[in-house]
Amino acid sequence: MTKHQQQPASFLERLIFNNRPAVILICLLISIFLFYQAAQVRPQTSFEKMIPLGHPYIQKMLEHRNDLANLGNTVRISVEATDGDIFSKEYMETLRQIHDEAFYIPGVDRSGLKSLWSPSVRWTEVTEEGFAGGEVIPQTYDGSADSLEDLRSNILKSGQIGRLVANNFKSSIVDIPLLESYPDPNDQSKLIKLDYQKFSHELEDKIREKYEAQNPNVKVHIIGFAKKVGDLIDGLIGVALFFAVAIGITFVLLLWFTHCIKSTLAVLITTLVAVIWQLGLLHTLGFGLDPYSMLVPFLVFAIGISHGVQKINGIAMASGEATDALSAARMAFRQLFIPGLVALLSDAVGFVTLLLIDIGVIRELAIGASMGVAVIILTNLILLPVVISYIGIGNRAVKKSREEAAKDHPVWRAISNCAHPMVAPISVVVAVVALAGGVWYGQNLKIGDLDQGAPELHPDSRYNLDNDFVIRNYSTSSDVLVVMIKTGPEGCSTYDSLAAMDELMWKMENTEGVQSAISMVTVSKQVIKGMNEGNLKWETLSRNQDVLNNSIARAEGLYNADCSVAPVLVFLEDHKAETLSRAVGAAEEFAALHTTDELQVVLAAGNAGIEAATNEVIAASETTMLIAVYAAVSIMCLLTFRSLAATLCVILPLVLTSVLGNALMAFMGIGVKVATLPVIALGVGIGVDYGIYIYSRLETYLRQGMPLQEAYYETLKSTGKAVLFTGVCLAIGVATWIFSAIKFQADMGLMLTFMFLWNMIGAIWLLPALARFLINTEKMRAKA
């Protein structure tokens, strides 16, 4: 009779297995409710979920949102004339129709919509009689050759070249500001949240496809946060396909491992039940799936399969000693429930640490992953053994398990040498060298984006090609850092305020990575020059307040209603981490020197300001999060094993994996950002399962008096083979992501594949070597 047969049944075991029909009925009722909820889950996201709302930059941006017209969430449509330039009747008519079409798309802030057809886009010139001006496209425009020539002249005098009109006159832009929520057309008292996927499809259907088909001489380019997110959400369909592929691969490998169709289907079905429960709980609590939390169902599936394999392996081994399926299931439950529970609680606690990061999508990912782990406790630790107690393990699988237990395994015998007194020191030295190399190379790891455009998408994606077109043809890029000059009412037009803005613009324009900067000073200088016969020496700020007041009257949109806030728009070459750091550093330095009681230099708005804030939050949270993850997992291990040495044996291989993971990210040119930061914590959370299962079984054999190497050999024959199978199986499953059309999911697939494999290798190779130095086997036997 084995040790586990001798152990009395716990209260929980009796409660579960003495009431098996009730357990299945309760799970069935829960499944019906949560399956219905899961069917209603829809992709969703929002602008505010993607940004760190607690960061001072974001708080200031939201505080002055109404003062910063069109500087928040915008989409830019560049309409290109593929043959000739924009000065043709057909092109201008197409541009007008696109402007009008965009005006009526739900979610557009119509008051801020701007293109050459907007009445607010005007030209100004100095004549002998003073200033003259008007709409760039006047009411008299009729598409004739003369009116097109007038249009060319007006554009040249409008100051919009490089902004709304390309430098080569072959394209122009429709600038579309968006509303996060907008009134319901059927009930103006209700607000509808902007649906990014639907909005993106409207841009494609109503603008790109429609007008490219209507006018073959026109090509449409669309960029902006909403378009990028819409493309990411569309990519979720591909992710669902990868999920199906992962299920198929897992089924084949499970069948090969178990030699039993019944147990294979039991593991797969209970794990899929866990995934659906998790999705149902998400919807029940008011959450949806966004491009970043799409990772969670894969993680739940991976963790569920990991624990399911351990359960089936344990039941198959127990079947060789038990008289029936119920006894085998109870024996395996008695042996594996506590290690499985500890591993899952360690996962959950590790995932919860992601709540420390003040970014909505990461916090939702943490909540979703934690809920997924919670349901696995019910489905894979409780429901699966109960199901197996009814259906049993196939005779072929039981026979195979008995043969495996009886015969010697040369492969496992060879791997058990990792615990040999001669091999263990070599393994530890290799691990230390790898750790040192990983730490050294990991210094190259950067925070934030490392590429132009949208790094979440592949460089050859349509969005990034569109973004590249805009960067190449316009002087004002899509990456804008907005620095706000804040004064008292009517204070932004004083000489001191304008002089400070002028100095800030000079400083920013002389900062590497900055294309240009504009503010109300830009307009003021042009007007003052114009009032003095266009003489260049007068292109400066006047100390006469009346002159200044008159000069800024035409700076529409560059100051708020009471002239207490005036933005300085800094256009950057890109939003790479280094570019943002330099630009923000220069602005911060200027703010520290020039902020007074009367004048405050406030950072920051614009998409570059938002990304700079996000980078700062991630940089500040990365170390804290890792410390919290390891602290939480270590505490769980200490509580379980009541041994610091055992805890170190489990944790140190995970540390090595984390360090090598950072080095891999640096080597692959993957920055630490919203998409990749959670993978680091999730890798630790999932990897700890391997170590806990192996050490708990190793400890059992050591307490029975076996030498370390022999105890480890027996561990490999039982739990070790399940760990090896799980690591390889899950790595193959997530490796399919590498072929995703969404680059950040391909990056996550690569990182998770590496972490699954290296956590498994660390548990099998390094854990026994550490045990050779840290575990006092004599003391353990004495306690037993």
Coordinates of N, CA, C and O in Angstrom, one line a residue, residues 524-671:
S524 N 1.8 85.6 -34.7 CA 2.1 87.0 -34.3 C 3.2 87.6 -35.1 O 3.2 88.7 -35.6
K525 N 4.3 86.8 -35.2 CA 5.5 87.3 -36.0 C 5.1 87.6 -37.5 O 5.6 88.6 -38.1
Q526 N 4.4 86.7 -38.1 CA 4.0 86.8 -39.5 C 3.1 88.1 -39.7 O 3.3 88.8 -40.6
V527 N 2.2 88.3 -38.7 CA 1.3 89.4 -38.9 C 2.1 90.7 -38.7 O 1.9 91.7 -39.4
I528 N 3.0 90.8 -37.7 CA 3.7 92.0 -37.4 C 4.6 92.3 -38.6 O 4.7 93.4 -39.1
K529 N 5.2 91.3 -39.2 CA 6.0 91.5 -40.5 C 5.1 92.0 -41.6 O 5.5 92.9 -42.3
G530 N 3.9 91.4 -41.7 CA 3.0 91.9 -42.7 C 2.6 93.3 -42.5 O 2.4 94.1 -43.5
M531 N 2.4 93.8 -41.3 CA 2.0 95.1 -41.1 C 3.1 96.1 -41.3 O 2.9 97.3 -41.3
N532 N 4.3 95.6 -41.6 CA 5.5 96.5 -41.9 C 6.0 96.1 -43.2 O 7.2 95.9 -43.4
E533 N 5.1 96.1 -44.2 CA 5.4 95.9 -45.6 C 6.2 94.6 -45.9 O 7.0 94.5 -46.9
G534 N 6.0 93.6 -45.0 CA 6.7 92.3 -45.3 C 8.2 92.3 -45.0 O 8.8 91.4 -45.4
N535 N 8.7 93.4 -44.4 CA 10.1 93.4 -44.1 C 10.5 92.4 -43.1 O 10.0 92.3 -42.0
L536 N 11.5 91.6 -43.5 CA 11.9 90.4 -42.6 C 12.4 90.9 -41.3 O 12.3 90.2 -40.3
K537 N 13.0 92.1 -41.2 CA 13.6 92.5 -39.9 C 12.5 92.8 -38.9 O 12.8 92.9 -37.7
W538 N 11.2 92.9 -39.3 CA 10.1 93.1 -38.4 C 9.5 91.8 -38.0 O 8.5 91.9 -37.2
E539 N 10.0 90.7 -38.4 CA 9.5 89.4 -38.0 C 9.9 89.0 -36.6 O 10.7 88.1 -36.4
T540 N 9.4 89.8 -35.6 CA 9.8 89.6 -34.2 C 8.6 90.1 -33.4 O 7.6 90.6 -33.9
L541 N 8.7 89.8 -32.1 CA 7.6 90.2 -31.2 C 7.8 91.7 -30.8 O 8.9 92.2 -30.6
S542 N 6.7 92.4 -30.8 CA 6.7 93.8 -30.5 C 6.4 93.9 -29.0 O 5.8 93.1 -28.4
R543 N 7.0 95.0 -28.3 CA 6.7 95.2 -26.9 C 5.5 96.1 -26.7 O 5.1 96.4 -25.6
N544 N 4.9 96.5 -27.8 CA 3.7 97.3 -27.8 C 2.5 96.3 -27.6 O 2.2 95.6 -28.5
Q545 N 1.7 96.4 -26.5 CA 0.7 95.5 -26.3 C -0.4 95.6 -27.3 O -1.0 94.6 -27.7
D546 N -0.7 96.8 -27.8 CA -1.8 96.9 -28.8 C -1.4 96.2 -30.1 O -2.2 95.5 -30.8
V547 N -0.1 96.3 -30.5 CA 0.4 95.6 -31.6 C 0.3 94.1 -31.5 O -0.2 93.3 -32.3
L548 N 0.6 93.6 -30.3 CA 0.6 92.2 -30.0 C -0.9 91.7 -30.0 O -1.2 90.6 -30.6
N549 N -1.8 92.4 -29.4 CA -3.2 92.1 -29.4 C -3.7 91.9 -30.8 O -4.5 91.0 -31.1
N550 N -3.4 92.9 -31.7 CA -3.8 92.8 -33.1 C -3.2 91.6 -33.8 O -3.8 91.0 -34.7
S551 N -1.9 91.3 -33.5 CA -1.2 90.3 -34.2 C -1.7 88.9 -33.9 O -1.6 88.0 -34.8
I552 N -2.3 88.7 -32.7 CA -2.7 87.3 -32.4 C -4.2 87.1 -32.7 O -4.7 86.0 -32.5
A553 N -4.8 88.1 -33.2 CA -6.3 87.9 -33.6 C -6.5 86.8 -34.6 O -7.6 86.2 -34.6
R554 N -5.5 86.6 -35.4 CA -5.6 85.6 -36.5 C -5.1 84.2 -36.1 O -5.0 83.3 -36.9
A555 N -4.7 84.1 -34.8 CA -4.1 82.8 -34.3 C -5.2 81.9 -33.8 O -5.1 81.4 -32.7
E556 N -6.2 81.7 -34.6 CA -7.4 80.9 -34.2 C -6.9 79.5 -33.9 O -6.2 78.9 -34.6
G557 N -7.4 79.0 -32.7 CA -7.1 77.6 -32.3 C -5.8 77.4 -31.5 O -5.5 76.4 -31.1
L558 N -5.0 78.5 -31.4 CA -3.7 78.5 -30.7 C -3.8 79.1 -29.3 O -2.8 79.4 -28.7
Y559 N -5.0 79.4 -28.9 CA -5.2 79.9 -27.5 C -6.7 79.6 -27.2 O -7.5 79.5 -28.1
N560 N -7.0 79.5 -25.9 CA -8.3 79.2 -25.5 C -9.2 80.5 -25.4 O -8.7 81.6 -25.7
A561 N -10.4 80.3 -24.9 CA -11.4 81.4 -25.0 C -11.0 82.7 -24.3 O -11.2 83.8 -24.7
D562 N -10.4 82.5 -23.0 CA -10.1 83.7 -22.3 C -8.5 83.9 -22.3 O -8.0 84.7 -21.4
C563 N -7.9 83.3 -23.2 CA -6.4 83.5 -23.4 C -5.6 83.3 -22.2 O -4.7 84.0 -21.8
S564 N -6.0 82.2 -21.5 CA -5.3 81.8 -20.3 C -4.4 80.5 -20.5 O -3.5 80.2 -19.7
V565 N -4.7 79.8 -21.6 CA -3.9 78.7 -22.0 C -3.5 78.8 -23.5 O -4.4 79.0 -24.3
A566 N -2.2 78.6 -23.8 CA -1.8 78.7 -25.2 C -0.9 77.5 -25.4 O 0.2 77.4 -24.7
P567 N -1.2 76.6 -26.3 CA -0.3 75.4 -26.6 C 0.8 75.7 -27.5 O 0.7 76.5 -28.5
V568 N 2.0 75.1 -27.3 CA 3.1 75.1 -28.2 C 3.1 73.7 -28.8 O 3.3 72.7 -28.0
L569 N 2.9 73.6 -30.1 CA 2.9 72.3 -30.8 C 4.3 72.0 -31.3 O 4.8 72.7 -32.1
V570 N 4.8 70.9 -30.8 CA 6.2 70.4 -31.2 C 6.0 69.1 -32.0 O 5.5 68.1 -31.5
F571 N 6.4 69.2 -33.3 CA 6.2 68.1 -34.2 C 7.5 67.3 -34.2 O 8.6 67.8 -34.5
L572 N 7.4 66.0 -33.9 CA 8.6 65.1 -33.7 C 8.8 64.3 -35.0 O 7.8 64.0 -35.7
E573 N 10.0 63.8 -35.2 CA 10.3 63.0 -36.4 C 9.6 61.6 -36.2 O 9.2 61.0 -37.2
D574 N 9.5 61.1 -35.0 CA 8.9 59.8 -34.7 C 8.6 59.8 -33.2 O 8.8 60.8 -32.5
H575 N 8.0 58.7 -32.7 CA 7.7 58.5 -31.3 C 8.6 57.4 -30.7 O 8.2 56.7 -29.7
K576 N 9.8 57.3 -31.2 CA 10.7 56.3 -30.5 C 11.0 56.8 -29.1 O 11.0 58.0 -28.8
A577 N 11.4 55.8 -28.3 CA 11.6 56.2 -26.9 C 12.7 57.3 -26.7 O 12.5 58.2 -25.9
E578 N 13.8 57.2 -27.5 CA 14.8 58.2 -27.3 C 14.4 59.5 -27.8 O 14.7 60.6 -27.1
T579 N 13.6 59.6 -28.8 CA 13.1 60.9 -29.3 C 12.2 61.5 -28.3 O 12.3 62.7 -28.0
L580 N 11.3 60.8 -27.7 CA 10.4 61.3 -26.7 C 11.1 61.7 -25.5 O 10.8 62.8 -24.9
S581 N 12.1 60.9 -25.1 CA 12.9 61.3 -23.9 C 13.6 62.6 -24.1 O 13.6 63.4 -23.1
R582 N 14.2 62.8 -25.2 CA 15.0 64.0 -25.5 C 14.0 65.2 -25.5 O 14.3 66.3 -24.9
A583 N 12.9 65.1 -26.2 CA 12.0 66.2 -26.3 C 11.3 66.6 -25.0 O 11.3 67.7 -24.6
V584 N 10.9 65.6 -24.3 CA 10.3 65.8 -22.9 C 11.3 66.4 -22.0 O 11.0 67.3 -21.2
G585 N 12.5 65.8 -22.0 CA 13.6 66.3 -21.2 C 13.9 67.8 -21.4 O 14.0 68.6 -20.5
A586 N 13.9 68.2 -22.7 CA 14.2 69.6 -23.0 C 13.0 70.5 -22.5 O 13.2 71.6 -21.9
A587 N 11.8 70.0 -22.7 CA 10.6 70.8 -22.2 C 10.6 70.9 -20.7 O 10.3 71.9 -20.1
E588 N 10.9 69.8 -20.0 CA 10.9 69.8 -18.6 C 12.0 70.7 -18.0 O 11.8 71.5 -17.1
E589 N 13.1 70.7 -18.7 CA 14.2 71.6 -18.3 C 13.8 73.1 -18.4 O 14.1 73.9 -17.6
F590 N 13.1 73.4 -19.5 CA 12.6 74.8 -19.8 C 11.6 75.1 -18.7 O 11.6 76.2 -18.2
A591 N 10.7 74.2 -18.4 CA 9.6 74.5 -17.4 C 10.2 74.7 -16.1 O 9.7 75.6 -15.3
A592 N 11.3 74.0 -15.7 CA 11.9 74.2 -14.4 C 12.5 75.6 -14.2 O 12.5 76.2 -13.1
L593 N 13.0 76.2 -15.3 CA 13.6 77.5 -15.3 C 12.7 78.6 -15.4 O 13.0 79.8 -15.0
H594 N 11.5 78.4 -16.1 CA 10.7 79.5 -16.5 C 9.3 79.6 -15.8 O 8.5 80.5 -16.0
T595 N 8.9 78.5 -15.0 CA 7.6 78.5 -14.4 C 7.7 79.5 -13.2 O 8.5 79.4 -12.3
T596 N 6.7 80.4 -13.2 CA 6.6 81.4 -12.1 C 5.1 81.4 -11.6 O 4.3 80.7 -12.1
D597 N 4.8 82.3 -10.7 CA 3.4 82.4 -10.2 C 2.5 82.9 -11.3 O 1.3 82.6 -11.4
E598 N 3.1 83.8 -12.2 CA 2.3 84.4 -13.3 C 2.2 83.5 -14.5 O 1.3 83.6 -15.3
L599 N 3.2 82.7 -14.7 CA 3.3 81.9 -16.0 C 3.8 80.5 -15.6 O 4.8 80.3 -15.0
Q600 N 3.0 79.5 -16.0 CA 3.3 78.1 -15.8 C 3.5 77.4 -17.1 O 2.8 77.6 -18.1
V601 N 4.6 76.6 -17.2 CA 4.9 75.8 -18.4 C 4.4 74.4 -18.0 O 5.0 73.7 -17.1
V602 N 3.4 73.9 -18.6 CA 2.7 72.6 -18.2 C 2.9 71.6 -19.3 O 2.6 71.8 -20.5
L603 N 3.3 70.4 -18.9 CA 3.4 69.2 -19.8 C 2.3 68.2 -19.4 O 2.0 68.1 -18.2
A604 N 1.7 67.5 -20.3 CA 1.9 67.6 -21.8 C 0.7 67.0 -22.4 O -0.1 66.3 -21.7
A605 N 0.5 67.3 -23.6 CA -0.7 66.7 -24.4 C -0.2 66.2 -25.7 O 1.0 66.2 -26.0
G606 N -1.1 65.9 -26.6 CA -0.7 65.4 -27.9 C -0.4 63.9 -27.8 O -0.1 63.4 -26.7
N607 N -0.3 63.2 -28.9 CA -0.1 61.7 -28.8 C 1.3 61.4 -28.3 O 1.6 60.5 -27.6
A608 N 2.3 62.3 -28.6 CA 3.7 62.1 -28.1 C 3.7 62.4 -26.6 O 4.5 61.6 -25.8
G609 N 3.0 63.3 -26.1 CA 2.9 63.5 -24.6 C 2.3 62.3 -23.9 O 2.8 61.9 -22.8
I610 N 1.3 61.7 -24.5 CA 0.6 60.5 -23.9 C 1.6 59.4 -23.9 O 1.7 58.7 -22.9
E611 N 2.3 59.2 -25.0 CA 3.3 58.1 -25.0 C 4.4 58.3 -24.1 O 5.0 57.3 -23.5
A612 N 4.9 59.5 -24.0 CA 5.9 59.8 -23.0 C 5.5 59.5 -21.6 O 6.2 58.9 -20.8
A613 N 4.2 59.9 -21.2 CA 3.7 59.5 -19.9 C 3.6 58.0 -19.7 O 4.0 57.5 -18.7
T614 N 3.2 57.3 -20.8 CA 3.1 55.9 -20.7 C 4.4 55.2 -20.5 O 4.6 54.3 -19.6
N615 N 5.4 55.7 -21.2 CA 6.8 55.2 -21.0 C 7.3 55.4 -19.6 O 8.0 54.6 -19.0
E616 N 7.0 56.6 -19.0 CA 7.4 56.9 -17.7 C 6.8 56.0 -16.7 O 7.4 55.5 -15.7
V617 N 5.5 55.7 -16.9 CA 4.8 54.8 -16.0 C 5.3 53.4 -16.1 O 5.5 52.7 -15.0
I618 N 5.6 52.9 -17.3 CA 6.1 51.6 -17.5 C 7.5 51.5 -16.9 O 7.9 50.5 -16.2
A619 N 8.4 52.5 -17.1 CA 9.7 52.5 -16.5 C 9.7 52.5 -15.0 O 10.5 51.7 -14.4
A620 N 8.8 53.2 -14.4 CA 8.7 53.2 -12.9 C 8.0 52.0 -12.4 O 8.3 51.6 -11.3
S621 N 7.2 51.3 -13.2 CA 6.4 50.1 -12.7 C 7.2 48.8 -12.9 O 6.9 47.8 -12.2
E622 N 8.1 48.8 -13.9 CA 8.7 47.5 -14.3 C 9.4 46.8 -13.2 O 9.1 45.7 -12.8
T623 N 10.3 47.6 -12.5 CA 11.0 47.0 -11.4 C 10.1 46.6 -10.2 O 10.2 45.6 -9.6
T624 N 9.2 47.6 -9.9 CA 8.3 47.4 -8.8 C 7.4 46.1 -9.0 O 7.2 45.3 -8.1
M625 N 6.9 46.0 -10.3 CA 6.1 44.9 -10.6 C 6.8 43.5 -10.5 O 6.3 42.6 -9.9
L626 N 8.1 43.5 -11.0 CA 8.9 42.3 -10.9 C 9.2 41.9 -9.5 O 9.1 40.7 -9.1
I627 N 9.5 42.9 -8.6 CA 9.7 42.6 -7.2 C 8.5 42.1 -6.6 O 8.5 41.1 -5.8
A628 N 7.3 42.7 -6.9 CA 6.1 42.3 -6.3 C 5.7 40.8 -6.8 O 5.3 40.0 -6.0
V629 N 6.0 40.5 -8.1 CA 5.7 39.2 -8.6 C 6.5 38.2 -7.8 O 6.0 37.1 -7.3
Y630 N 7.8 38.4 -7.8 CA 8.7 37.4 -7.1 C 8.4 37.4 -5.6 O 8.5 36.3 -5.0
A631 N 8.1 38.5 -5.0 CA 7.8 38.5 -3.6 C 6.5 37.6 -3.3 O 6.5 36.8 -2.4
A632 N 5.5 37.8 -4.1 CA 4.3 37.1 -3.9 C 4.5 35.6 -4.2 O 4.0 34.8 -3.3
V633 N 5.2 35.3 -5.2 CA 5.4 33.8 -5.5 C 6.3 33.2 -4.4 O 6.0 32.1 -4.0
S634 N 7.3 34.0 -4.0 CA 8.2 33.4 -2.9 C 7.4 33.2 -1.6 O 7.6 32.2 -1.0
I635 N 6.5 34.1 -1.3 CA 5.7 33.9 0.0 C 4.9 32.7 -0.1 O 4.7 31.9 0.8
M636 N 4.2 32.5 -1.3 CA 3.4 31.3 -1.5 C 4.2 30.0 -1.4 O 3.8 29.0 -0.7
C637 N 5.4 30.0 -1.9 CA 6.3 28.8 -1.8 C 6.8 28.6 -0.4 O 6.8 27.5 0.1
L638 N 7.1 29.7 0.3 CA 7.5 29.6 1.7 C 6.4 29.0 2.6 O 6.6 28.2 3.5
L639 N 5.1 29.5 2.4 CA 4.0 29.0 3.1 C 3.8 27.5 2.8 O 3.3 26.8 3.7
T640 N 4.0 27.1 1.6 CA 3.8 25.7 1.2 C 4.9 24.8 1.7 O 4.6 23.8 2.4
F641 N 6.1 25.1 1.4 CA 7.2 24.2 1.7 C 7.8 24.5 3.1 O 8.6 23.6 3.6
R642 N 7.6 25.7 3.7 CA 8.1 26.0 5.0 C 9.7 25.9 5.0 O 10.2 25.4 6.0
S643 N 10.3 26.3 3.9 CA 11.7 26.1 3.7 C 12.2 27.2 2.8 O 11.7 27.3 1.6
L644 N 13.2 28.0 3.2 CA 13.8 29.0 2.4 C 14.6 28.3 1.2 O 14.6 28.8 0.1
A645 N 15.2 27.2 1.6 CA 16.0 26.5 0.5 C 15.1 26.0 -0.6 O 15.4 26.1 -1.8
A646 N 13.9 25.4 -0.2 CA 13.0 24.9 -1.2 C 12.5 26.1 -2.1 O 12.4 26.0 -3.3
T647 N 12.2 27.2 -1.4 CA 11.8 28.4 -2.2 C 12.8 28.9 -3.2 O 12.5 29.2 -4.3
L648 N 14.1 28.9 -2.8 CA 15.1 29.3 -3.7 C 15.3 28.3 -4.8 O 15.5 28.8 -6.0
C649 N 15.1 27.0 -4.6 CA 15.2 26.1 -5.7 C 14.1 26.3 -6.7 O 14.3 26.1 -7.9
V650 N 12.9 26.8 -6.3 CA 11.8 27.0 -7.2 C 12.0 28.4 -7.9 O 11.7 28.5 -9.1
I651 N 12.4 29.4 -7.2 CA 12.4 30.8 -7.7 C 13.6 31.1 -8.5 O 13.5 31.8 -9.6
L652 N 14.8 30.6 -8.2 CA 16.0 31.0 -8.9 C 16.0 30.7 -10.4 O 16.4 31.5 -11.2
P653 N 15.5 29.5 -10.8 CA 15.3 29.2 -12.3 C 14.4 30.3 -12.9 O 14.7 30.6 -14.1
L654 N 13.4 30.7 -12.2 CA 12.5 31.7 -12.8 C 13.2 33.1 -13.0 O 13.0 33.8 -14.0
V655 N 14.1 33.4 -12.1 CA 14.9 34.6 -12.2 C 15.8 34.6 -13.4 O 15.9 35.5 -14.2
L656 N 16.4 33.4 -13.6 CA 17.3 33.3 -14.8 C 16.5 33.4 -16.1 O 16.9 34.1 -17.0
T657 N 15.3 32.9 -16.1 CA 14.4 33.0 -17.3 C 14.0 34.4 -17.6 O 14.0 34.9 -18.7
S658 N 13.7 35.2 -16.5 CA 13.3 36.6 -16.6 C 14.5 37.4 -17.2 O 14.3 38.2 -18.1
V659 N 15.7 37.2 -16.7 CA 16.9 37.9 -17.1 C 17.2 37.6 -18.6 O 17.4 38.5 -19.4
L660 N 17.1 36.3 -18.9 CA 17.4 35.9 -20.3 C 16.3 36.4 -21.3 O 16.5 36.7 -22.4
G661 N 15.0 36.5 -20.7 CA 13.9 37.0 -21.5 C 14.1 38.5 -21.9 O 13.9 38.9 -23.0
N662 N 14.6 39.3 -20.9 CA 15.0 40.7 -21.2 C 16.1 40.8 -22.2 O 16.0 41.7 -23.1
A663 N 17.1 39.9 -22.1 CA 18.1 40.0 -23.1 C 17.6 39.6 -24.5 O 18.0 40.2 -25.5
L664 N 16.7 38.6 -24.6 CA 16.1 38.3 -25.8 C 15.3 39.5 -26.4 O 15.4 39.7 -27.6
M665 N 14.6 40.2 -25.6 CA 13.8 41.3 -26.1 C 14.8 42.4 -26.6 O 14.5 43.0 -27.7
A666 N 15.9 42.6 -25.9 CA 16.9 43.6 -26.4 C 17.4 43.1 -27.7 O 17.6 43.9 -28.6
F667 N 17.7 41.8 -27.8 CA 18.3 41.3 -29.1 C 17.4 41.4 -30.2 O 17.8 41.7 -31.4
M668 N 16.1 41.2 -30.0 CA 15.1 41.2 -31.1 C 14.5 42.6 -31.3 O 13.7 42.8 -32.2
G669 N 15.0 43.6 -30.6 CA 14.5 44.9 -30.8 C 13.1 45.2 -30.4 O 12.4 45.9 -30.9
I670 N 12.7 44.5 -29.3 CA 11.4 44.6 -28.7 C 11.4 45.5 -27.5 O 12.2 45.1 -26.5
G671 N 10.7 46.6 -27.5 CA 10.8 47.5 -26.3 C 9.8 47.0 -25.2 O 8.9 46.3 -25.5

